[in-house]
Structure formats: structure tokens, C-alpha cells
């Protein structure tokens, strides 16, 4: 089997399922992880699933993905809207990058309509709740091994 697909989730997503279910759904991050692992298994891939509330930790994990991952899925949460440093790290990757959001940020407050991460992403999946992560795994699996288009 090849390298795992790395799945990163950003700040506050450890609390998923505990508030704002009308926006983010009732499932916990452990439920989301189980969905990703099941979908990846069907597609012949494995998952490394991690969450952090810390920008530097997420950047360290993005850098790790340069050598250890076949693709990167990232829900940057609030850092997507603020972190040039995360964008800079993502731009060093030569593997597919899928940006993933539970909600559809484009349909919410103006400050959520832009993410720095999108500038480095191969593609974006938003608005399908926990299924966004599964769809991102599906998309990543389809891209692994394909040459990465550059902007
Ligand atoms: O829709 C998404 O996945 C977001 O990345 C979630 C972020 C938000 O800042 C982005 O604009 C869109 C917020 C994550 C909040 O985490 C939660 C904590 C508890 C319950 C639900 C979500």
C-alpha cells in the first residue's frame, strides 16, 4: 500500500458535535474520522487523521506531508481565513491538496468568503457536513499519482 492520505483539521474542530448543529451537524470529529477511514479503505488507501488548535502544529504537519503523504486534506477552520503562514507551508507541497469545509463559507459572513488556503488547494469541498470529508477522500484518491497542476 502507498503512503497515507493525511487529513488535518484546525482550531475548535475537536469540539465538533457540541454546538451549532444547524451549521456543522451532530457528528463528532471521531465520527468524521471513522467516515474517512471507511471511505479510504474501500478505495484502497489509508488515512492519518489529526486535529490541532495551534497554527504552528498544523504547519509542522503540512511540512511532514511533503515526504510522508500521498495527498493532503485540510479543514483549516478559522486559520483558513487568516494564515499566510499556513498558505506558505501548503505551497511547498507537490501532492494534491483538498481544502474541506463542513459548512459552505461562501454562503456565510463576508469574512469567510475568502480563504488563503484556497490559493494552494487543488480543489475545495464545502457545505456537505461530515460528508465533505468523505468527498474530499474520494477526490484525493482520484488525484493521487496524477501530476499536480500549478496556478
Ligand atoms: O465549515 C467549516 O468546516 C469551517 O472550516 C469551520 C470553521 C469556520 O471558521 C470556517 O469558516 C468554516 C469553524 C470551526 C468551528 O468548530 C466547531 C466547534 C464546535 C462545533 C462546531 C464547529
JSON list of C-alpha atoms in Angstrom, two decimals, residues 1 3 7 14 23 38 41 43-44 64 79 99 101 103 114 118-119 121-122 138 143:
[
{"chain": "A", "resi": 1, "resn": "UNK", "atom": "CA", "xyz": [0.00, 0.00, 0.00]},
{"chain": "A", "resi": 3, "resn": "UNK", "atom": "CA", "xyz": [1.61, 6.48, 1.60]},
{"chain": "A", "resi": 7, "resn": "UNK", "atom": "CA", "xyz": [-6.29, 14.68, 6.95]},
{"chain": "A", "resi": 14, "resn": "UNK", "atom": "CA", "xyz": [-12.17, 18.98, 18.39]},
{"chain": "A", "resi": 23, "resn": "UNK", "atom": "CA", "xyz": [-24.40, 24.68, 10.73]},
{"chain": "A", "resi": 38, "resn": "UNK", "atom": "CA", "xyz": [-14.05, 3.62, 5.87]},
{"chain": "A", "resi": 41, "resn": "UNK", "atom": "CA", "xyz": [-10.38, 1.56, 2.84]},
{"chain": "A", "resi": 43, "resn": "UNK", "atom": "CA", "xyz": [-10.68, 2.98, -2.27]},
{"chain": "A", "resi": 44, "resn": "UNK", "atom": "CA", "xyz": [-7.51, 1.11, -1.26]},
{"chain": "A", "resi": 64, "resn": "UNK", "atom": "CA", "xyz": [5.58, 16.40, 7.27]},
{"chain": "A", "resi": 79, "resn": "UNK", "atom": "CA", "xyz": [-6.94, 29.74, 10.12]},
{"chain": "A", "resi": 99, "resn": "UNK", "atom": "CA", "xyz": [-9.48, 22.07, 1.15]},
{"chain": "A", "resi": 101, "resn": "UNK", "atom": "CA", "xyz": [-15.25, 22.62, 4.97]},
{"chain": "A", "resi": 103, "resn": "UNK", "atom": "CA", "xyz": [-20.31, 24.39, 6.03]},
{"chain": "A", "resi": 114, "resn": "UNK", "atom": "CA", "xyz": [-12.04, 34.11, 1.16]},
{"chain": "A", "resi": 118, "resn": "UNK", "atom": "CA", "xyz": [-7.75, 28.06, -1.49]},
{"chain": "A", "resi": 119, "resn": "UNK", "atom": "CA", "xyz": [-4.79, 29.70, -3.23]},
{"chain": "A", "resi": 121, "resn": "UNK", "atom": "CA", "xyz": [-5.62, 23.95, -2.99]},
{"chain": "A", "resi": 122, "resn": "UNK", "atom": "CA", "xyz": [-6.09, 21.62, -5.92]},
{"chain": "A", "resi": 138, "resn": "UNK", "atom": "CA", "xyz": [-12.83, 10.41, -2.79]},
{"chain": "A", "resi": 143, "resn": "UNK", "atom": "CA", "xyz": [-5.83, 12.58, -7.84]}
]
